Amino acid sequence: MRMVRQKTQIRKIENLAARQVTFSKRRRGLFKKAQELSTLCDVDVALIVFSATGKLFHYSPSSINQVLERRGVLKSKNDGELQQTSQEIMQIELRRSALLSKKLAEKTCELRQMQGEDLQGLGLKDLNKLETIMESGLAAVVKTKGERMLKEISALKEKEAQLLEENRILKQQLIMGTCVEETHIQDHWSFHRSLELTISSPGSGDPLHNQNYNSSDTCLKLGLPFSN
């Protein structure tokens, strides 16, 4: 049977003696890994460990004090660069905000002047320039308005032509329906009229039929009723 090594659960060791043994072994292993990292990669390493009793253990391939001082210098340098960068960004944003505020004020003044306000400080040249701008704008407005009106008139004309065509078709359908109805009434009237004449008129070549007809008190007549 092959023995499988169980994974050690990482948690605090309650037994004090076992804890001290584990600390000693792991500390030596940690320092060995730090030495390998420094040798293989040519880097400065500073490792500081305090035991549970407060005892200091440290490792550094050169001088731990130099490494710590180097860290302090880099930190101060990075903090200074960060502060300088923040100030530069703030100054850029302030200049940008001032520029936008200036442009907003200029555009607001131009708009008021186009509305005929605040014209006292303008010279003749500025007034001529403003007049040219307003005339150009007015010409563009009139042109756009004319194009819109032409489009609306064209649409109304198309709608009118469509309605006239629909009206013509409806009139044609109405006339055709009236003609068919009148033809049907005339045919119906002619049929009943001919049937009435056939039944009511006695045959001239049959005396017996004339005699029976004259002696009868009932006369059958078919046809459309006549109004008095």
CSV table of N, CA and C in Angstrom, one decimal, residues 49-217:
chain,number,residue,atom,x,y,z
A,49,VAL,N,11.8,39.0,11.7
A,49,VAL,CA,10.8,38.1,12.3
A,49,VAL,C,10.9,38.3,13.8
A,50,PHE,N,9.8,38.5,14.5
A,50,PHE,CA,9.7,38.5,15.9
A,50,PHE,C,9.0,37.3,16.4
A,51,SER,N,9.6,36.6,17.4
A,51,SER,CA,9.0,35.4,17.9
A,51,SER,C,7.9,35.8,18.9
A,52,ALA,N,7.2,34.8,19.4
A,52,ALA,CA,6.1,35.0,20.3
A,52,ALA,C,6.6,35.6,21.6
A,53,THR,N,7.9,35.4,22.0
A,53,THR,CA,8.4,35.9,23.2
A,53,THR,C,9.1,37.3,23.0
A,54,GLY,N,9.0,37.8,21.7
A,54,GLY,CA,9.5,39.1,21.4
A,54,GLY,C,11.0,39.1,20.9
A,55,LYS,N,11.5,38.0,20.7
A,55,LYS,CA,12.9,37.9,20.2
A,55,LYS,C,13.0,38.2,18.7
A,56,LEU,N,14.0,39.0,18.3
A,56,LEU,CA,14.2,39.5,17.0
A,56,LEU,C,15.1,38.5,16.2
A,57,PHE,N,14.6,38.2,15.0
A,57,PHE,CA,15.4,37.4,14.0
A,57,PHE,C,15.3,38.2,12.7
A,58,HIS,N,16.5,38.3,12.0
A,58,HIS,CA,16.5,39.1,10.8
A,58,HIS,C,17.5,38.5,9.8
A,59,TYR,N,17.3,38.8,8.5
A,59,TYR,CA,18.3,38.4,7.5
A,59,TYR,C,18.3,39.4,6.4
A,60,SER,N,19.6,39.7,5.9
A,60,SER,CA,19.8,40.6,4.8
A,60,SER,C,21.1,40.2,4.2
A,61,PRO,N,21.2,40.1,2.9
A,61,PRO,CA,22.5,39.8,2.3
A,61,PRO,C,23.6,40.8,2.4
A,62,SER,N,23.2,42.1,2.6
A,62,SER,CA,24.2,43.2,2.8
A,62,SER,C,24.0,43.7,4.2
A,63,SER,N,23.3,44.8,4.3
A,63,SER,CA,23.0,45.4,5.6
A,63,SER,C,21.5,45.8,5.7
A,64,ILE,N,20.9,45.3,6.8
A,64,ILE,CA,19.5,45.5,6.9
A,64,ILE,C,19.2,47.0,7.1
A,65,ASN,N,20.1,47.7,7.8
A,65,ASN,CA,19.9,49.1,8.0
A,65,ASN,C,19.9,49.9,6.6
A,66,GLN,N,20.8,49.5,5.7
A,66,GLN,CA,20.8,50.2,4.4
A,66,GLN,C,19.5,49.9,3.6
A,67,VAL,N,19.1,48.7,3.8
A,67,VAL,CA,17.8,48.3,3.1
A,67,VAL,C,16.7,49.1,3.6
A,68,LEU,N,16.6,49.3,4.9
A,68,LEU,CA,15.5,50.0,5.5
A,68,LEU,C,15.6,51.5,5.2
A,69,GLU,N,16.8,52.1,5.2
A,69,GLU,CA,17.0,53.5,4.8
A,69,GLU,C,16.6,53.7,3.4
A,70,ARG,N,17.0,52.7,2.5
A,70,ARG,CA,16.7,52.8,1.1
A,70,ARG,C,15.2,52.9,0.9
A,71,ARG,N,14.5,52.0,1.7
A,71,ARG,CA,13.0,52.0,1.6
A,71,ARG,C,12.4,53.4,2.1
A,72,GLY,N,13.0,54.0,3.1
A,72,GLY,CA,12.5,55.3,3.6
A,72,GLY,C,12.7,56.4,2.5
A,73,VAL,N,13.9,56.3,1.9
A,73,VAL,CA,14.2,57.3,0.8
A,73,VAL,C,13.2,57.2,-0.3
A,74,LEU,N,13.0,56.0,-0.8
A,74,LEU,CA,12.1,55.7,-1.9
A,74,LEU,C,10.7,56.2,-1.5
A,75,LYS,N,10.3,55.9,-0.3
A,75,LYS,CA,8.9,56.3,0.1
A,75,LYS,C,8.8,57.8,0.1
A,76,SER,N,9.8,58.5,0.6
A,76,SER,CA,9.7,59.9,0.6
A,76,SER,C,9.7,60.5,-0.8
A,77,LYS,N,10.5,59.9,-1.7
A,77,LYS,CA,10.6,60.3,-3.0
A,77,LYS,C,9.2,60.1,-3.8
A,78,ASN,N,8.6,58.9,-3.5
A,78,ASN,CA,7.3,58.6,-4.2
A,78,ASN,C,6.3,59.5,-3.6
A,79,ASP,N,6.3,59.8,-2.3
A,79,ASP,CA,5.3,60.7,-1.8
A,79,ASP,C,5.4,62.1,-2.4
A,80,GLY,N,6.7,62.5,-2.5
A,80,GLY,CA,6.9,63.8,-3.1
A,80,GLY,C,6.4,63.9,-4.6
A,81,GLU,N,6.7,62.8,-5.3
A,81,GLU,CA,6.3,62.8,-6.7
A,81,GLU,C,4.8,62.8,-6.8
A,82,LEU,N,4.1,62.0,-5.9
A,82,LEU,CA,2.7,61.9,-6.0
A,82,LEU,C,2.1,63.3,-5.6
A,83,GLN,N,2.6,64.0,-4.6
A,83,GLN,CA,2.1,65.3,-4.3
A,83,GLN,C,2.3,66.3,-5.4
A,84,GLN,N,3.5,66.2,-6.1
A,84,GLN,CA,3.8,67.1,-7.2
A,84,GLN,C,2.8,66.9,-8.3
A,85,THR,N,2.6,65.6,-8.6
A,85,THR,CA,1.6,65.2,-9.7
A,85,THR,C,0.2,65.7,-9.4
A,86,SER,N,-0.2,65.6,-8.2
A,86,SER,CA,-1.6,66.1,-7.8
A,86,SER,C,-1.7,67.6,-8.0
A,87,GLN,N,-0.6,68.3,-7.6
A,87,GLN,CA,-0.6,69.8,-7.7
A,87,GLN,C,-0.7,70.2,-9.2
A,88,GLU,N,0.1,69.4,-10.0
A,88,GLU,CA,0.1,69.7,-11.5
A,88,GLU,C,-1.3,69.5,-12.1
A,89,ILE,N,-1.9,68.4,-11.7
A,89,ILE,CA,-3.3,68.1,-12.2
A,89,ILE,C,-4.2,69.1,-11.8
A,90,MET,N,-4.1,69.6,-10.5
A,90,MET,CA,-5.1,70.6,-10.0
A,90,MET,C,-4.9,71.9,-10.8
A,91,GLN,N,-3.6,72.3,-11.1
A,91,GLN,CA,-3.4,73.5,-11.8
A,91,GLN,C,-3.9,73.4,-13.2
A,92,ILE,N,-3.7,72.2,-13.9
A,92,ILE,CA,-4.3,72.1,-15.2
A,92,ILE,C,-5.8,72.2,-15.2
A,93,GLU,N,-6.4,71.6,-14.3
A,93,GLU,CA,-7.9,71.7,-14.2
A,93,GLU,C,-8.4,73.1,-13.9
A,94,LEU,N,-7.6,73.8,-13.1
A,94,LEU,CA,-8.0,75.2,-12.8
A,94,LEU,C,-7.9,76.1,-14.1
A,95,ARG,N,-6.8,75.9,-14.8
A,95,ARG,CA,-6.6,76.6,-16.1
A,95,ARG,C,-7.7,76.3,-17.1
A,96,ARG,N,-8.1,75.0,-17.1
A,96,ARG,CA,-9.1,74.6,-18.0
A,96,ARG,C,-10.5,75.2,-17.6
A,97,SER,N,-10.7,75.2,-16.3
A,97,SER,CA,-12.0,75.7,-15.8
A,97,SER,C,-12.1,77.2,-16.1
A,98,ALA,N,-10.9,77.9,-15.9
A,98,ALA,CA,-10.9,79.4,-16.2
A,98,ALA,C,-11.2,79.6,-17.7
A,99,LEU,N,-10.6,78.8,-18.6
A,99,LEU,CA,-10.7,79.0,-20.0
A,99,LEU,C,-12.2,78.7,-20.4
A,100,LEU,N,-12.8,77.7,-19.9
A,100,LEU,CA,-14.2,77.4,-20.2
A,100,LEU,C,-15.1,78.5,-19.7
A,101,SER,N,-14.8,79.1,-18.5
A,101,SER,CA,-15.6,80.2,-18.0
A,101,SER,C,-15.5,81.4,-18.9
A,102,LYS,N,-14.3,81.7,-19.4
A,102,LYS,CA,-14.1,82.8,-20.3
A,102,LYS,C,-14.9,82.6,-21.6
A,103,LYS,N,-14.8,81.4,-22.1
A,103,LYS,CA,-15.6,81.2,-23.4
A,103,LYS,C,-17.1,81.3,-23.2
A,104,LEU,N,-17.5,80.8,-22.0
A,104,LEU,CA,-19.0,80.9,-21.7
A,104,LEU,C,-19.4,82.4,-21.6
A,105,ALA,N,-18.6,83.2,-21.0
A,105,ALA,CA,-18.9,84.6,-20.9
A,105,ALA,C,-19.0,85.3,-22.2
A,106,GLU,N,-18.0,84.9,-23.1
A,106,GLU,CA,-18.0,85.5,-24.4
A,106,GLU,C,-19.2,85.1,-25.2
A,107,LYS,N,-19.5,83.8,-25.2
A,107,LYS,CA,-20.7,83.4,-26.0
A,107,LYS,C,-22.0,84.0,-25.4
A,108,THR,N,-22.1,84.1,-24.1
A,108,THR,CA,-23.3,84.8,-23.5
A,108,THR,C,-23.4,86.2,-24.0
A,109,CYS,N,-22.3,86.9,-24.0
A,109,CYS,CA,-22.3,88.3,-24.5
A,109,CYS,C,-22.7,88.4,-26.0
A,110,GLU,N,-22.1,87.5,-26.8
A,110,GLU,CA,-22.5,87.5,-28.2
A,110,GLU,C,-24.0,87.2,-28.4
A,111,LEU,N,-24.5,86.3,-27.6
A,111,LEU,CA,-25.9,86.0,-27.7
A,111,LEU,C,-26.8,87.2,-27.3
A,112,ARG,N,-26.4,87.9,-26.3
A,112,ARG,CA,-27.2,89.1,-25.9
A,112,ARG,C,-27.1,90.2,-27.0
A,113,GLN,N,-25.9,90.3,-27.6
A,113,GLN,CA,-25.8,91.3,-28.6
A,113,GLN,C,-26.6,91.0,-29.9
A,114,MET,N,-26.7,89.7,-30.2
A,114,MET,CA,-27.6,89.3,-31.3
A,114,MET,C,-29.1,89.5,-31.0
A,115,GLN,N,-29.4,89.6,-29.7
A,115,GLN,CA,-30.8,89.9,-29.3
A,115,GLN,C,-31.0,91.4,-29.2
A,116,GLY,N,-30.0,92.2,-29.6
A,116,GLY,CA,-30.1,93.6,-29.5
A,116,GLY,C,-29.8,94.2,-28.2
A,117,GLU,N,-29.1,93.5,-27.3
A,117,GLU,CA,-28.8,94.0,-26.0
A,117,GLU,C,-27.2,94.2,-25.9
A,118,ASP,N,-26.9,95.1,-24.9
A,118,ASP,CA,-25.4,95.4,-24.7
A,118,ASP,C,-24.7,95.8,-25.9
A,119,LEU,N,-25.2,96.8,-26.7
A,119,LEU,CA,-24.6,97.2,-27.9
A,119,LEU,C,-23.8,98.5,-27.7
A,120,GLN,N,-23.8,99.1,-26.4
A,120,GLN,CA,-23.2,100.4,-26.2
A,120,GLN,C,-21.7,100.3,-26.4
A,121,GLY,N,-21.0,99.2,-26.0
A,121,GLY,CA,-19.6,99.2,-26.1
A,121,GLY,C,-19.0,98.7,-27.4
A,122,LEU,N,-19.9,98.5,-28.4
A,122,LEU,CA,-19.4,98.1,-29.8
A,122,LEU,C,-19.1,99.3,-30.7
A,123,GLY,N,-18.1,99.2,-31.4
A,123,GLY,CA,-17.7,100.2,-32.4
A,123,GLY,C,-18.4,99.9,-33.7
A,124,LEU,N,-18.2,100.8,-34.7
A,124,LEU,CA,-18.8,100.6,-36.0
A,124,LEU,C,-18.4,99.3,-36.7
A,125,LYS,N,-17.1,99.0,-36.6
A,125,LYS,CA,-16.7,97.7,-37.2
A,125,LYS,C,-17.4,96.5,-36.5
A,126,ASP,N,-17.5,96.5,-35.2
A,126,ASP,CA,-18.1,95.4,-34.5
A,126,ASP,C,-19.6,95.3,-34.9
A,127,LEU,N,-20.2,96.5,-35.0
A,127,LEU,CA,-21.7,96.5,-35.4
A,127,LEU,C,-21.9,96.0,-36.8
A,128,ASN,N,-21.0,96.4,-37.7
A,128,ASN,CA,-21.1,95.8,-39.1
A,128,ASN,C,-20.9,94.3,-39.1
A,129,LYS,N,-19.9,93.8,-38.3
A,129,LYS,CA,-19.7,92.4,-38.2
A,129,LYS,C,-20.9,91.7,-37.7
A,130,LEU,N,-21.5,92.3,-36.6
A,130,LEU,CA,-22.7,91.7,-36.0
A,130,LEU,C,-23.9,91.7,-37.0
A,131,GLU,N,-24.0,92.8,-37.8
A,131,GLU,CA,-25.1,92.8,-38.8
A,131,GLU,C,-24.9,91.8,-39.8
A,132,THR,N,-23.7,91.6,-40.3
A,132,THR,CA,-23.4,90.5,-41.3
A,132,THR,C,-23.8,89.1,-40.8
A,133,ILE,N,-23.4,88.9,-39.5
A,133,ILE,CA,-23.7,87.6,-38.9
A,133,ILE,C,-25.2,87.4,-38.8
A,134,MET,N,-25.9,88.4,-38.4
A,134,MET,CA,-27.4,88.3,-38.3
A,134,MET,C,-28.1,88.1,-39.6
A,135,GLU,N,-27.6,88.8,-40.6
A,135,GLU,CA,-28.2,88.7,-42.0
A,135,GLU,C,-27.9,87.3,-42.5
A,136,SER,N,-26.8,86.8,-42.3
A,136,SER,CA,-26.5,85.4,-42.8
A,136,SER,C,-27.4,84.4,-42.0
A,137,GLY,N,-27.5,84.6,-40.7
A,137,GLY,CA,-28.4,83.7,-40.0
A,137,GLY,C,-29.8,83.8,-40.4
A,138,LEU,N,-30.3,85.1,-40.7
A,138,LEU,CA,-31.7,85.3,-41.1
A,138,LEU,C,-31.9,84.6,-42.5
A,139,ALA,N,-30.9,84.8,-43.4
A,139,ALA,CA,-31.1,84.2,-44.7
A,139,ALA,C,-31.2,82.6,-44.6
A,140,ALA,N,-30.4,82.0,-43.7
A,140,ALA,CA,-30.4,80.6,-43.6
A,140,ALA,C,-31.8,80.2,-43.0
A,141,VAL,N,-32.3,81.0,-42.1
A,141,VAL,CA,-33.6,80.7,-41.5
A,141,VAL,C,-34.7,80.8,-42.5
A,142,VAL,N,-34.7,81.8,-43.4
A,142,VAL,CA,-35.7,82.0,-44.4
A,142,VAL,C,-35.6,80.9,-45.4
A,143,LYS,N,-34.4,80.5,-45.8
A,143,LYS,CA,-34.2,79.4,-46.8
A,143,LYS,C,-34.8,78.1,-46.2
A,144,THR,N,-34.5,77.8,-45.0
A,144,THR,CA,-35.0,76.6,-44.4
A,144,THR,C,-36.5,76.6,-44.3
A,145,LYS,N,-37.1,77.8,-43.9
A,145,LYS,CA,-38.5,77.9,-43.8
A,145,LYS,C,-39.2,77.7,-45.2
A,146,GLY,N,-38.6,78.3,-46.2
A,146,GLY,CA,-39.1,78.1,-47.6
A,146,GLY,C,-39.1,76.6,-48.0
A,147,GLU,N,-38.0,75.9,-47.7
A,147,GLU,CA,-38.0,74.5,-48.1
A,147,GLU,C,-39.0,73.7,-47.3
A,148,ARG,N,-39.2,74.0,-46.1
A,148,ARG,CA,-40.2,73.3,-45.3
A,148,ARG,C,-41.6,73.6,-45.8
A,149,MET,N,-41.9,74.8,-46.2
A,149,MET,CA,-43.2,75.2,-46.8
A,149,MET,C,-43.4,74.5,-48.1
A,150,LEU,N,-42.4,74.4,-49.0
A,150,LEU,CA,-42.6,73.7,-50.2
A,150,LEU,C,-42.8,72.2,-50.0
A,151,LYS,N,-42.2,71.6,-49.1
A,151,LYS,CA,-42.4,70.2,-48.8
A,151,LYS,C,-43.9,70.0,-48.3
A,152,GLU,N,-44.4,70.9,-47.4
A,152,GLU,CA,-45.7,70.8,-46.9
A,152,GLU,C,-46.7,71.0,-48.1
A,153,ILE,N,-46.5,71.9,-49.0
A,153,ILE,CA,-47.4,72.2,-50.1
A,153,ILE,C,-47.4,71.0,-51.0
A,154,SER,N,-46.2,70.4,-51.3
A,154,SER,CA,-46.2,69.2,-52.1
A,154,SER,C,-46.9,68.0,-51.5
A,155,ALA,N,-46.8,67.9,-50.2
A,155,ALA,CA,-47.5,66.8,-49.6
A,155,ALA,C,-49.0,67.0,-49.6
A,156,LEU,N,-49.5,68.3,-49.4
A,156,LEU,CA,-50.9,68.6,-49.5
A,156,LEU,C,-51.4,68.3,-50.9
A,157,LYS,N,-50.7,68.7,-51.9
A,157,LYS,CA,-51.1,68.4,-53.3
A,157,LYS,C,-51.2,66.9,-53.6
A,158,GLU,N,-50.3,66.2,-53.1
A,158,GLU,CA,-50.4,64.7,-53.3
A,158,GLU,C,-51.6,64.2,-52.6
A,159,LYS,N,-51.9,64.7,-51.4
A,159,LYS,CA,-53.1,64.2,-50.7
A,159,LYS,C,-54.3,64.6,-51.4
A,160,GLU,N,-54.4,65.8,-52.0
A,160,GLU,CA,-55.5,66.3,-52.7
A,160,GLU,C,-55.8,65.4,-54.0
A,161,ALA,N,-54.7,65.1,-54.7
A,161,ALA,CA,-54.8,64.2,-55.9
A,161,ALA,C,-55.3,62.8,-55.5
A,162,GLN,N,-54.9,62.3,-54.4
A,162,GLN,CA,-55.3,61.0,-53.9
A,162,GLN,C,-56.8,61.0,-53.5
A,163,LEU,N,-57.2,62.1,-52.9
A,163,LEU,CA,-58.6,62.2,-52.5
A,163,LEU,C,-59.5,62.3,-53.7
A,164,LEU,N,-59.1,63.1,-54.7
A,164,LEU,CA,-59.9,63.3,-55.9
A,164,LEU,C,-60.0,61.9,-56.7
A,165,GLU,N,-58.9,61.2,-56.7
A,165,GLU,CA,-59.0,59.9,-57.4
A,165,GLU,C,-59.9,58.9,-56.6
A,166,GLU,N,-59.9,58.9,-55.3
A,166,GLU,CA,-60.8,58.1,-54.5
A,166,GLU,C,-62.2,58.5,-54.7
A,167,ASN,N,-62.5,59.8,-54.8
A,167,ASN,CA,-63.8,60.3,-55.1
A,167,ASN,C,-64.3,59.9,-56.5
A,168,ARG,N,-63.4,60.0,-57.5
A,168,ARG,CA,-63.8,59.6,-58.8
A,168,ARG,C,-64.2,58.1,-58.8
A,169,ILE,N,-63.4,57.3,-58.2
A,169,ILE,CA,-63.7,55.8,-58.1
A,169,ILE,C,-65.0,55.5,-57.4
A,170,LEU,N,-65.3,56.3,-56.3
A,170,LEU,CA,-66.5,56.1,-55.6
A,170,LEU,C,-67.7,56.5,-56.5
A,171,LYS,N,-67.6,57.6,-57.2
A,171,LYS,CA,-68.7,58.0,-58.1
A,171,LYS,C,-69.0,57.0,-59.2
A,172,GLN,N,-67.9,56.5,-59.8
A,172,GLN,CA,-68.0,55.5,-60.8
A,172,GLN,C,-68.7,54.2,-60.3
A,173,GLN,N,-68.3,53.8,-59.1
A,173,GLN,CA,-69.0,52.6,-58.5
A,173,GLN,C,-70.4,52.9,-58.2
A,174,LEU,N,-70.8,54.1,-57.8
A,174,LEU,CA,-72.1,54.5,-57.5
A,174,LEU,C,-73.0,54.5,-58.8
A,175,ILE,N,-72.4,55.0,-59.9
A,175,ILE,CA,-73.2,55.1,-61.1
A,175,ILE,C,-73.4,53.7,-61.7
A,176,MET,N,-72.4,52.8,-61.6
A,176,MET,CA,-72.6,51.4,-62.1
A,176,MET,C,-73.6,50.7,-61.3
A,177,GLY,N,-73.6,50.9,-59.9
A,177,GLY,CA,-74.6,50.2,-59.1
A,177,GLY,C,-76.0,50.7,-59.4
A,178,THR,N,-76.2,52.0,-59.7
A,178,THR,CA,-77.5,52.5,-60.0
A,178,THR,C,-78.0,52.0,-61.3
A,179,CYS,N,-77.1,51.9,-62.3
A,179,CYS,CA,-77.5,51.3,-63.6
A,179,CYS,C,-77.9,49.9,-63.5
A,180,VAL,N,-77.2,49.1,-62.8
A,180,VAL,CA,-77.6,47.7,-62.6
A,180,VAL,C,-78.9,47.6,-61.9
A,181,GLU,N,-79.2,48.4,-60.9
A,181,GLU,CA,-80.4,48.3,-60.2
A,181,GLU,C,-81.6,48.7,-61.1
A,182,GLU,N,-81.4,49.8,-61.9
A,182,GLU,CA,-82.5,50.2,-62.8
A,182,GLU,C,-82.8,49.1,-63.9
A,183,THR,N,-81.7,48.5,-64.4
A,183,THR,CA,-81.9,47.4,-65.4
A,183,THR,C,-82.6,46.2,-64.8
A,184,HIS,N,-82.3,45.9,-63.6
A,184,HIS,CA,-83.0,44.8,-62.9
A,184,HIS,C,-84.5,45.1,-62.7
A,185,ILE,N,-84.8,46.3,-62.3
A,185,ILE,CA,-86.2,46.7,-62.1
A,185,ILE,C,-87.0,46.7,-63.4
A,186,GLN,N,-86.3,47.2,-64.5
A,186,GLN,CA,-87.0,47.2,-65.8
A,186,GLN,C,-87.3,45.7,-66.3
A,187,ASP,N,-86.3,44.9,-66.1
A,187,ASP,CA,-86.5,43.5,-66.5
A,187,ASP,C,-87.6,42.8,-65.7
A,188,HIS,N,-87.6,43.1,-64.4
A,188,HIS,CA,-88.6,42.5,-63.6
A,188,HIS,C,-90.0,43.0,-64.0
A,189,TRP,N,-90.1,44.3,-64.3
A,189,TRP,CA,-91.4,44.9,-64.7
A,189,TRP,C,-91.8,44.3,-66.0
A,190,SER,N,-90.9,44.2,-67.0
A,190,SER,CA,-91.3,43.7,-68.3
A,190,SER,C,-91.8,42.2,-68.2
A,191,PHE,N,-91.1,41.4,-67.3
A,191,PHE,CA,-91.5,40.0,-67.2
A,191,PHE,C,-92.9,39.9,-66.6
A,192,HIS,N,-93.2,40.7,-65.6
A,192,HIS,CA,-94.6,40.6,-65.0
A,192,HIS,C,-95.6,41.2,-65.9
A,193,ARG,N,-95.3,42.2,-66.7
A,193,ARG,CA,-96.2,42.8,-67.6
A,193,ARG,C,-96.6,41.8,-68.7
A,194,SER,N,-95.6,41.1,-69.2
A,194,SER,CA,-95.8,40.2,-70.3
A,194,SER,C,-96.6,39.0,-69.7
A,195,LEU,N,-96.4,38.6,-68.5
A,195,LEU,CA,-97.1,37.5,-67.9
A,195,LEU,C,-98.6,37.9,-67.7
A,196,GLU,N,-98.8,39.1,-67.3
A,196,GLU,CA,-100.2,39.6,-67.1
A,196,GLU,C,-100.9,39.6,-68.4
A,197,LEU,N,-100.3,40.1,-69.5
A,197,LEU,CA,-101.0,40.2,-70.8
A,197,LEU,C,-101.3,38.8,-71.3
A,198,THR,N,-100.4,37.8,-71.0
A,198,THR,CA,-100.6,36.5,-71.5
A,198,THR,C,-101.7,35.8,-70.8
A,199,ILE,N,-101.9,36.0,-69.5
A,199,ILE,CA,-103.0,35.4,-68.8
A,199,ILE,C,-104.3,36.1,-69.0
A,200,SER,N,-104.3,37.4,-69.1
A,200,SER,CA,-105.5,38.2,-69.1
A,200,SER,C,-106.1,38.2,-70.5
A,201,SER,N,-105.4,38.1,-71.6
A,201,SER,CA,-105.9,38.2,-73.0
A,201,SER,C,-106.5,36.9,-73.4
A,202,PRO,N,-107.7,36.8,-73.9
A,202,PRO,CA,-108.3,35.5,-74.4
A,202,PRO,C,-107.8,35.2,-75.7
A,203,GLY,N,-107.7,33.9,-76.0
A,203,GLY,CA,-107.3,33.4,-77.3
A,203,GLY,C,-108.3,33.6,-78.4
A,204,SER,N,-108.0,34.3,-79.5
A,204,SER,CA,-108.9,34.6,-80.6
A,204,SER,C,-109.3,33.3,-81.4
A,205,GLY,N,-108.6,32.3,-81.4
A,205,GLY,CA,-108.8,31.1,-82.2
A,205,GLY,C,-109.6,30.0,-81.5
A,206,ASP,N,-110.0,30.2,-80.3
A,206,ASP,CA,-110.6,29.2,-79.5
A,206,ASP,C,-111.9,29.7,-78.9
A,207,PRO,N,-113.1,29.5,-79.6
A,207,PRO,CA,-114.4,30.0,-79.1
A,207,PRO,C,-114.8,29.5,-77.8
A,208,LEU,N,-114.4,28.2,-77.6
A,208,LEU,CA,-114.7,27.6,-76.3
A,208,LEU,C,-114.0,28.3,-75.2
A,209,HIS,N,-112.8,28.7,-75.5
A,209,HIS,CA,-112.0,29.4,-74.4
A,209,HIS,C,-112.6,30.8,-74.2
A,210,ASN,N,-113.1,31.4,-75.3
A,210,ASN,CA,-113.8,32.7,-75.1
A,210,ASN,C,-115.0,32.6,-74.3
A,211,GLN,N,-115.8,31.6,-74.6
A,211,GLN,CA,-117.0,31.4,-73.9
A,211,GLN,C,-116.8,31.2,-72.4
A,212,ASN,N,-115.8,30.3,-72.1
A,212,ASN,CA,-115.5,30.0,-70.7
A,212,ASN,C,-114.9,31.3,-70.0
A,213,TYR,N,-114.2,32.0,-70.7
A,213,TYR,CA,-113.6,33.2,-70.1
A,213,TYR,C,-114.7,34.3,-69.9
A,214,ASN,N,-115.7,34.4,-70.8
A,214,ASN,CA,-116.8,35.4,-70.6
A,214,ASN,C,-117.7,35.0,-69.5
A,215,SER,N,-117.9,33.7,-69.3
A,215,SER,CA,-118.8,33.2,-68.3
A,215,SER,C,-118.2,33.2,-66.9
A,216,SER,N,-116.9,33.4,-66.8
A,216,SER,CA,-116.2,33.3,-65.5
A,216,SER,C,-116.3,34.6,-64.7
A,217,ASP,N,-116.5,34.5,-63.4
A,217,ASP,CA,-116.6,35.7,-62.6
A,217,ASP,C,-115.2,36.0,-62.0
